[in-house]
Amino acid sequence: MWTRWSNSYGDPRPDDLPIRTMEEKFECVAGGAGITLVPESVARHYSRPHITHVPVPDAARDEVLPAWEAGRRSPLIPAIAQVAREVGGR
């Protein structure tokens, strides 16, 4: 039986199974409750013997952006932002 999952980003239905972590998501997949799309880095990090990862070469790329509280004044923030720009090519 397939179960509709929800996560903290979606608008869950009353009968949805809440998924809050990647571990929970992969437990559902390993238990035969469905499939999921994950970034390649996640697939490598969370490899399991009962889960098969299949590349989807034409899938749209996700964008990851750093964020911090506007009033935060740590000297590390500009350094982290600069590294993110360099790695991201922007």
Coordinates of C-alpha atoms in Angstrom, one line a residue:
M1 CA 0.0 0.0 0.0
W2 CA 1.4 3.4 -1.0
T3 CA 1.1 6.3 1.5
R4 CA 1.1 9.9 0.7
W5 CA 3.9 11.6 2.6
S6 CA 4.1 15.2 3.7
N7 CA 6.9 17.2 5.0
S8 CA 7.4 20.5 6.8
Y9 CA 7.3 22.3 3.4
G10 CA 4.0 21.1 2.1
D11 CA 0.4 21.5 3.0
P12 CA -0.5 18.1 4.6
R13 CA -3.8 16.3 4.3
P14 CA -5.3 14.8 7.5
D15 CA -4.2 11.2 6.5
D16 CA -0.7 12.1 5.4
L17 CA 2.3 10.4 7.0
P18 CA 4.5 13.2 8.4
I19 CA 8.1 13.0 7.3
R20 CA 10.4 15.3 9.2
T21 CA 13.9 13.9 8.5
M22 CA 15.8 12.3 5.7
E23 CA 16.1 9.2 7.8
E24 CA 12.3 9.0 8.2
K25 CA 11.9 9.4 4.4
F26 CA 14.4 6.6 3.6
E27 CA 12.7 4.4 6.3
C28 CA 9.5 4.7 4.3
V29 CA 11.2 4.0 1.0
A30 CA 13.0 1.0 2.5
G31 CA 9.7 -0.2 3.9
G32 CA 8.1 -0.2 0.4
A33 CA 5.9 2.9 1.1
G34 CA 7.0 4.8 -2.0
I35 CA 9.7 6.6 -3.9
T36 CA 11.4 9.9 -3.5
L37 CA 13.6 12.3 -5.3
V38 CA 16.8 13.5 -3.5
P39 CA 19.9 15.3 -4.4
E40 CA 22.9 13.2 -5.4
S41 CA 24.8 14.2 -2.3
V42 CA 22.0 12.9 -0.1
A43 CA 21.8 9.7 -2.1
R44 CA 25.5 9.1 -1.4
H45 CA 25.3 10.1 2.3
Y46 CA 22.2 8.0 3.1
S47 CA 23.0 4.9 1.0
R48 CA 21.3 1.7 2.3
P49 CA 21.4 -1.9 1.2
H50 CA 17.6 -2.0 0.5
I51 CA 17.4 1.3 -1.4
T52 CA 18.4 1.7 -5.0
H53 CA 19.4 5.2 -6.2
V54 CA 18.8 5.9 -9.9
P55 CA 20.1 9.1 -11.5
V56 CA 17.6 11.4 -13.2
P57 CA 19.8 13.3 -15.6
D58 CA 17.0 15.7 -16.8
A59 CA 15.7 16.6 -13.4
A60 CA 15.7 20.3 -12.6
R61 CA 18.6 21.4 -10.4
D62 CA 17.8 22.8 -7.0
E63 CA 19.3 26.0 -5.7
V64 CA 20.7 26.1 -2.1
L65 CA 21.1 29.5 -0.5
P66 CA 22.7 30.5 2.8
A67 CA 20.4 32.4 5.2
W68 CA 20.9 34.1 8.5
E69 CA 19.0 36.3 10.9
A70 CA 19.2 39.9 9.7
G71 CA 20.5 41.4 13.0
R72 CA 23.3 38.8 13.3
R73 CA 26.8 40.4 13.3
S74 CA 29.2 37.4 13.3
P75 CA 32.4 38.1 11.4
L76 CA 32.0 34.6 9.9
I77 CA 28.8 35.5 7.9
P78 CA 30.6 37.5 5.2
A79 CA 33.2 34.8 4.9
I80 CA 30.6 32.1 4.5
A81 CA 28.7 34.2 2.0
Q82 CA 31.8 34.7 -0.1
V83 CA 32.6 31.0 -0.1
A84 CA 29.0 30.3 -1.2
R85 CA 29.3 32.8 -4.0
E86 CA 32.6 31.3 -5.2
V87 CA 31.4 27.7 -5.0
G88 CA 28.1 28.6 -6.7
G89 CA 29.8 30.5 -9.5
R90 CA 28.1 33.8 -8.8

